[in-house]
Short mmCIF file of C-alpha atoms in Angstrom, two decimals:
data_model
loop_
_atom_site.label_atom_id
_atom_site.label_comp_id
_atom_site.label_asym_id
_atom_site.label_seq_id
_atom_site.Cartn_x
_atom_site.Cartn_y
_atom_site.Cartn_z
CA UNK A 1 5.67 -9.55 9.49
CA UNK A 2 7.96 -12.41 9.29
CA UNK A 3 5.52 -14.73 9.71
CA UNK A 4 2.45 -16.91 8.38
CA UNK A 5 0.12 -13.80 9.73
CA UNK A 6 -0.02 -10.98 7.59
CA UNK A 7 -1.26 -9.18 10.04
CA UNK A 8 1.67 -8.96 12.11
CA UNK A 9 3.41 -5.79 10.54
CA UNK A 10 3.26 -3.40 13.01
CA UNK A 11 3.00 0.29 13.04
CA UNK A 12 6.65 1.51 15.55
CA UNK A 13 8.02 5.21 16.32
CA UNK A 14 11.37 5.92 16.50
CA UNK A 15 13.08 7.05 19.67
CA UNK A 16 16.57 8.52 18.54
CA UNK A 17 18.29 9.19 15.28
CA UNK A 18 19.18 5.79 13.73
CA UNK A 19 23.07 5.30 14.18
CA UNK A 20 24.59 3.19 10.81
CA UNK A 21 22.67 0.03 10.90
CA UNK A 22 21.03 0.48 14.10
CA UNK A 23 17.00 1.44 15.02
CA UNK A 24 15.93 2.58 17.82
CA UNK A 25 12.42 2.13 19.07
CA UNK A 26 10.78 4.57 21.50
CA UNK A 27 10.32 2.55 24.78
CA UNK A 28 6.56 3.30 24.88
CA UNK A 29 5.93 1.26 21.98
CA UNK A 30 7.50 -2.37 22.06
CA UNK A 31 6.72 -4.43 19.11
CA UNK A 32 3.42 -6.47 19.58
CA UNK A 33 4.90 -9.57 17.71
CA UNK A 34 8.17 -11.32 17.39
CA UNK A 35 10.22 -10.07 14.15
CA UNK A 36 12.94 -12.07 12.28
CA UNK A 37 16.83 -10.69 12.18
CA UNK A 38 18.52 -12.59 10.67
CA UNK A 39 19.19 -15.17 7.49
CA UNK A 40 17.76 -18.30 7.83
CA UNK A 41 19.88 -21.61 6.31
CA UNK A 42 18.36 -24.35 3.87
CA UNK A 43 19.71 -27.86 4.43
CA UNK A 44 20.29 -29.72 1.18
CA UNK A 45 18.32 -31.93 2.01
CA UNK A 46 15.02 -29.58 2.02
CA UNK A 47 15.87 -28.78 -1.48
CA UNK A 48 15.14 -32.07 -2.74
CA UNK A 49 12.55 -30.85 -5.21
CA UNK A 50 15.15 -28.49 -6.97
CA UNK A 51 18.67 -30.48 -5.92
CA UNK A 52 20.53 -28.34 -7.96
CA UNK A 53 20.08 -24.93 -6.38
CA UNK A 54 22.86 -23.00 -5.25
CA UNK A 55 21.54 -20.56 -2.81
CA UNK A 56 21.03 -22.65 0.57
CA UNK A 57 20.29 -18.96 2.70
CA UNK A 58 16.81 -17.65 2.69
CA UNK A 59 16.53 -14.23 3.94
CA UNK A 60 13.62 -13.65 5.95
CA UNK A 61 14.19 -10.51 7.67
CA UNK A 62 12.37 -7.70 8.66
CA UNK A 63 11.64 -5.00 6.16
CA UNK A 64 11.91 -1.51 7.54
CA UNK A 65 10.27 1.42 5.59
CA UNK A 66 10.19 4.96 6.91
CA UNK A 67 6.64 6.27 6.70
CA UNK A 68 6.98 10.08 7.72
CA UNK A 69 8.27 13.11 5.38
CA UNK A 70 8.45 16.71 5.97
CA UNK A 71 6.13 17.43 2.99
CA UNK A 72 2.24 15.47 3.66
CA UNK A 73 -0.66 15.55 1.05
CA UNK A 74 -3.40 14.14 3.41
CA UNK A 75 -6.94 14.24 3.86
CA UNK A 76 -8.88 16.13 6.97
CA UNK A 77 -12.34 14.69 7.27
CA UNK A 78 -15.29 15.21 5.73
CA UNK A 79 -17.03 17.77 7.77
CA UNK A 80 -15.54 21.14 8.27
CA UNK A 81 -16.02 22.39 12.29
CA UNK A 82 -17.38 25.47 12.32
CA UNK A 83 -16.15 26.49 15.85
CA UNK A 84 -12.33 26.25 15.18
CA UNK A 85 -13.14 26.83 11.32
CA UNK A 86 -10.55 24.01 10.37
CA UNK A 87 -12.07 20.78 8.99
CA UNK A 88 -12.38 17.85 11.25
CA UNK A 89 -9.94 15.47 11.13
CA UNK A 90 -10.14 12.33 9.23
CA UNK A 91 -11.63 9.05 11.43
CA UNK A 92 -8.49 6.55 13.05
CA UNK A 93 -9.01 2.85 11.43
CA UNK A 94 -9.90 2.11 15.11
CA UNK A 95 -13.26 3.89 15.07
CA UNK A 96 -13.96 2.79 11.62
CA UNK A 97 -13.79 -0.93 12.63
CA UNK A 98 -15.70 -4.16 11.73
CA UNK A 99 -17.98 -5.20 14.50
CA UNK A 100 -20.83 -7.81 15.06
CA UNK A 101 -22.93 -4.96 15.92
CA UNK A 102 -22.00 -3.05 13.03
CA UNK A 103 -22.59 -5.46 11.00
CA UNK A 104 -26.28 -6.14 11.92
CA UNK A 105 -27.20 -2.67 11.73
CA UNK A 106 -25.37 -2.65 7.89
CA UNK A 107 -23.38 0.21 9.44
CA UNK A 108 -20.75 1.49 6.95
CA UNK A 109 -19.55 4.84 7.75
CA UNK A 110 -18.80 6.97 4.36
CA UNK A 111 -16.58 9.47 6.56
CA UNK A 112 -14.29 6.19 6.90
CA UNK A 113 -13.32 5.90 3.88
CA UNK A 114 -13.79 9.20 1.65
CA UNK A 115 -10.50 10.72 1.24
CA UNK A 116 -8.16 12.81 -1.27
CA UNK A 117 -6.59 11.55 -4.27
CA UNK A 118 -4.24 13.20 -6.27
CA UNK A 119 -4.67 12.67 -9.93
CA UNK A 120 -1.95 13.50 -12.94
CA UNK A 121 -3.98 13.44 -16.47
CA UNK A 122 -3.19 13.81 -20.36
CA UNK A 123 -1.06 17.14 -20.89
CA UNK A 124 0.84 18.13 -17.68
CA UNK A 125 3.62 19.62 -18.36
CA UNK A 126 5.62 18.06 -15.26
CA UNK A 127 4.53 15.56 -12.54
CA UNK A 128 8.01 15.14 -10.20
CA UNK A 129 7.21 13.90 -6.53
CA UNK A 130 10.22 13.04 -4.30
CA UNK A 131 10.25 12.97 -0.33
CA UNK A 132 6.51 13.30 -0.08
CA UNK A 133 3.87 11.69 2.59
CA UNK A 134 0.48 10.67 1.14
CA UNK A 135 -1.56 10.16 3.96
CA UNK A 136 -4.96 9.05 4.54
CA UNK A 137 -5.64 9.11 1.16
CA UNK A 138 -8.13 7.61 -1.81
CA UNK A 139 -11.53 7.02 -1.65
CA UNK A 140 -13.19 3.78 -1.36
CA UNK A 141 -15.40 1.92 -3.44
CA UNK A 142 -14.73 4.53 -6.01
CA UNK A 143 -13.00 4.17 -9.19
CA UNK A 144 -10.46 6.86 -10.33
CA UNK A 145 -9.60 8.30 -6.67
CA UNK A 146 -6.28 7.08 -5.12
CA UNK A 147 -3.65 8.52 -3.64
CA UNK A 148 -1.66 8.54 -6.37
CA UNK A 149 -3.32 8.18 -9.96
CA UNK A 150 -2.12 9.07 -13.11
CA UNK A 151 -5.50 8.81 -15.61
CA UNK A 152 -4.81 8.34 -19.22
CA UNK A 153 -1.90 10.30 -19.53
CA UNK A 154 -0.69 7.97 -21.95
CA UNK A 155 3.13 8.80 -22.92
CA UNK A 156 5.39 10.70 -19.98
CA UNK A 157 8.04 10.05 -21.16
CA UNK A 158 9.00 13.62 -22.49
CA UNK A 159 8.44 14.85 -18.74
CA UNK A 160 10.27 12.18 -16.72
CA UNK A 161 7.37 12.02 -14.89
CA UNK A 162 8.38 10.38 -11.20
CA UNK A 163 7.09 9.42 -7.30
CA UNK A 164 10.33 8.63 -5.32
CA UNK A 165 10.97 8.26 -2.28
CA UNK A 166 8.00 8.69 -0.96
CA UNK A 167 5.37 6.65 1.48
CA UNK A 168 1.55 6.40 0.94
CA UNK A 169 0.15 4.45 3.99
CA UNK A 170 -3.35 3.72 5.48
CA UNK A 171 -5.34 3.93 1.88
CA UNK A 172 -8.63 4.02 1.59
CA UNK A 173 -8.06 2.04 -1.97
CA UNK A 174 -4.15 1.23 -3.44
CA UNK A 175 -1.40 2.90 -3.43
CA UNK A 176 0.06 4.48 -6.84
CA UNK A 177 -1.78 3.82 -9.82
CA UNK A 178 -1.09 4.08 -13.57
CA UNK A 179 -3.52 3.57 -15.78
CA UNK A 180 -3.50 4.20 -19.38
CA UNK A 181 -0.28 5.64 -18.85
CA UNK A 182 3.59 5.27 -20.37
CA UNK A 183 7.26 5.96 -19.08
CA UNK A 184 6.69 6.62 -15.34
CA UNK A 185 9.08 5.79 -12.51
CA UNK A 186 8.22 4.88 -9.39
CA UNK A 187 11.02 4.07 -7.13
CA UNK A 188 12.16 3.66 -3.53
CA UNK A 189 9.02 4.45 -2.06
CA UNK A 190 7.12 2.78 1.15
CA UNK A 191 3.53 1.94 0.54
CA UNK A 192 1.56 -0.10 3.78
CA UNK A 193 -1.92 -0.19 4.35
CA UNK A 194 -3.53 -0.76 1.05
CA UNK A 195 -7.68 -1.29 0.75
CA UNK A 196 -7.22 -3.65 -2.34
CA UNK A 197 -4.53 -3.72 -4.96
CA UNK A 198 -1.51 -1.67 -4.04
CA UNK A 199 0.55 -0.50 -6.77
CA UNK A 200 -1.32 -1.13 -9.78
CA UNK A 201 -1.46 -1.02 -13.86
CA UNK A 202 -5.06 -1.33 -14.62
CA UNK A 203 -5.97 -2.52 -18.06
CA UNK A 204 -2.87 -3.79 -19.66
CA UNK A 205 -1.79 -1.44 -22.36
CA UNK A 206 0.20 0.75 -19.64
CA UNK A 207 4.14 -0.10 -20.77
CA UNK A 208 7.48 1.42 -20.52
CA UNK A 209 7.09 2.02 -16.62
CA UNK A 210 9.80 1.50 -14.46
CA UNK A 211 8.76 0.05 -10.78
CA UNK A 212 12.70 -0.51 -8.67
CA UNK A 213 13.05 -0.77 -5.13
CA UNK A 214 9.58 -0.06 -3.72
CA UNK A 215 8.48 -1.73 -0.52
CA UNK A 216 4.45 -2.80 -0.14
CA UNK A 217 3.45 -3.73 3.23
CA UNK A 218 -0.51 -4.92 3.83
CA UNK A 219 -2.96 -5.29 1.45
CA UNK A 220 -5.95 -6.37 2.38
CA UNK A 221 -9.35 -6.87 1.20
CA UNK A 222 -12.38 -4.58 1.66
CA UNK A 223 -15.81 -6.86 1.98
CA UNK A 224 -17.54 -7.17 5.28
CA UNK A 225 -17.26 -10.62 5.39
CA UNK A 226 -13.16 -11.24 5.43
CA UNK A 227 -13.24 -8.82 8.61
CA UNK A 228 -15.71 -11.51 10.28
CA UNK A 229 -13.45 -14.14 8.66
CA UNK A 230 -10.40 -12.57 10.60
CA UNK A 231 -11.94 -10.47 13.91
CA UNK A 232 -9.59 -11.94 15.47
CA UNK A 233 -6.02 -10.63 13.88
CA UNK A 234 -7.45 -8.79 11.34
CA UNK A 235 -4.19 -7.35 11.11
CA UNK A 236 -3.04 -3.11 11.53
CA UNK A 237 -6.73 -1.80 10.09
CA UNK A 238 -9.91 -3.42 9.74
CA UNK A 239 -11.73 -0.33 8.45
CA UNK A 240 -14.53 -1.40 6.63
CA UNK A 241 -14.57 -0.04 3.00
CA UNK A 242 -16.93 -0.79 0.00
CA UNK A 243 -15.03 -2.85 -2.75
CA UNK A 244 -14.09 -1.38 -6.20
CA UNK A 245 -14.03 -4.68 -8.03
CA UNK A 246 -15.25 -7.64 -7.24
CA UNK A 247 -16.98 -11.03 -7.89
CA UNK A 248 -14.31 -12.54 -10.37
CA UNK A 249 -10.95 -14.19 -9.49
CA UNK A 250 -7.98 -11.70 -8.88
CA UNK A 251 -10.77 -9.26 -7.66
CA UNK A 252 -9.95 -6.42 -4.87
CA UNK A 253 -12.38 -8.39 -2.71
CA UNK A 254 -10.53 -11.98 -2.80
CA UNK A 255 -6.68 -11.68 -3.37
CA UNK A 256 -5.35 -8.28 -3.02
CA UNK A 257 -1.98 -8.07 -4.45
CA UNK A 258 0.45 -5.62 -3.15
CA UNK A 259 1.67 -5.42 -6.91
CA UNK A 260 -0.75 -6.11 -9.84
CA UNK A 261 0.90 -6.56 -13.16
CA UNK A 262 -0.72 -6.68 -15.53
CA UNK A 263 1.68 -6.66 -18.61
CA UNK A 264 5.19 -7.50 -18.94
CA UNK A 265 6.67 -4.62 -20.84
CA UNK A 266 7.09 -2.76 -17.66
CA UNK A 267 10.68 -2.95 -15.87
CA UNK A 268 10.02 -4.31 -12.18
CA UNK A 269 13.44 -4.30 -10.43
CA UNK A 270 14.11 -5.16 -6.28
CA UNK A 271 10.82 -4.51 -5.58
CA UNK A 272 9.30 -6.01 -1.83
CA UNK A 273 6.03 -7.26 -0.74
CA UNK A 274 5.40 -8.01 2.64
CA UNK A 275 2.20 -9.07 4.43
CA UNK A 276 -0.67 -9.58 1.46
CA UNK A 277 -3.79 -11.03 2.56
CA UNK A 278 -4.09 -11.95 -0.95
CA UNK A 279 -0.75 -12.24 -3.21
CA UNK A 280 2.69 -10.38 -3.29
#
């Protein structure tokens, strides 16, 4: 989105192979909402609570993250079919949707929202991800399963422990997150579709991490009631999913933040966020 709506990042498939600086779009899926391409100029006179700044462009272009990677992590349902013995696949956002009915009825469907996580603790020996899809992934209203977690593995630094360039998109809950964790790098990698907080550090004493050049598109929050709030552009998803934390200010259920800091002696470098229903 390059908007006021954050619900106006869109979900596009490529038609051709990108030439230099130029996309392609397949023709059967034009973009539902107009996108920004170009800088936009400041007069000086709009700047006349901070007169003396020198940068009078503000660039609101579109960001463009590649979501697909020839190696996927992703989860396949939570029933296995016994007549093509392969588990079902996993439930589309669009049948997983907030509805007046629904609602009513209290219908929340666990399949909707019970997915894998991959999980790096104390002791590994190497955690290196580059070039990888997590898909589907997480599980929500459930603490400890994300796509990407590393639990209490407190200093990594003797591993070069890494997730780059990589894209972890339609989340049950967040993206990547480190908790209780030291010296990771996390760079260059697409996140969009986040259930609450996006890429995270959970209790504060996480340091030495190095975030550069990640783009987070879309977080949004879980409870019933912001989907009635927004029916109508609820934005990509509106799969209902149970919060994790909630009832205090900064909570997953009131201002999802596509990047939740929460101490400084982590490096954050050209990092994006784009579309938060809460903060970037």
């Amino acid at each position: 989105t390059t908007d006021w709506q954050p619900g106006h990042s869109e979900l596009l498939t490529l038609g051709s192979t990108p030439t230099g600086k130029t996309l392609t779009l397949n023709s059967g899926t034009p973009t539902a909402h107009a996108h920004q391409g170009t800088i936009f100029s400041i007069k000086k006179s709009d700047l006349s609570q901070d007169p003396g700044h020198q940068n009078m462009e503000a660039d609101v272009r579109a960001a463009v993250g590649l979501l697909t990677r020839d190696i996927t992590i992703r989860s396949m349902g939570a029933k296995f079919d016994s007549t093509s013995n392969t588990p079902e696949a996993f439930p589309e956002a669009s049948s997983c949707t907030w509805t007046e009915t629904q609602a009513a009825a209290d219908k929340v469907i666990p399949s909707c929202y019970f997915g894998g996580h991959v999980v790096a603790r104390q002791g590994f020996g190497n955690f290196q991800v580059q070039g990888v899809e997590f898909y589907q992934l997480g599980q929500g209203g459930r603490m400890g399963h994300y796509p990407v977690h590393f639990h209490m593995a407190k200093d990594t630094s003797y591993t070069n422990a890494f997730v780059r360039d990589s894209s972890i998109w339609d989340s049950m809950t967040r993206f990547v997150v480190l908790h209780g964790t030291h010296g990771v790098e996390l760079s260059r990698n697409v996140g969009y579709l986040s259930v609450g907080h996006a890429f995270y550090l959970e209790d504060a004493s996480e340091i030495d991490n190095r975030l550069c050049y990640n783009l987070g598109v879309s977080a949004q929050a879980p409870y019933e009631g912001y989907f009635k709030a927004h029916e109508k552009n609820p934005g990509p998803t509106a799969r209902v999913v149970p919060a994790i934390l909630s009832g205090f200010a900064g909570a997953d259920d009131q201002t999802p933040a596509l990047f939740w800091m929460m101490n400084t002696y982590n490096e954050f470098v050209g990092n994006m966020a784009v579309g938060a229903h809460g903060m970037g």
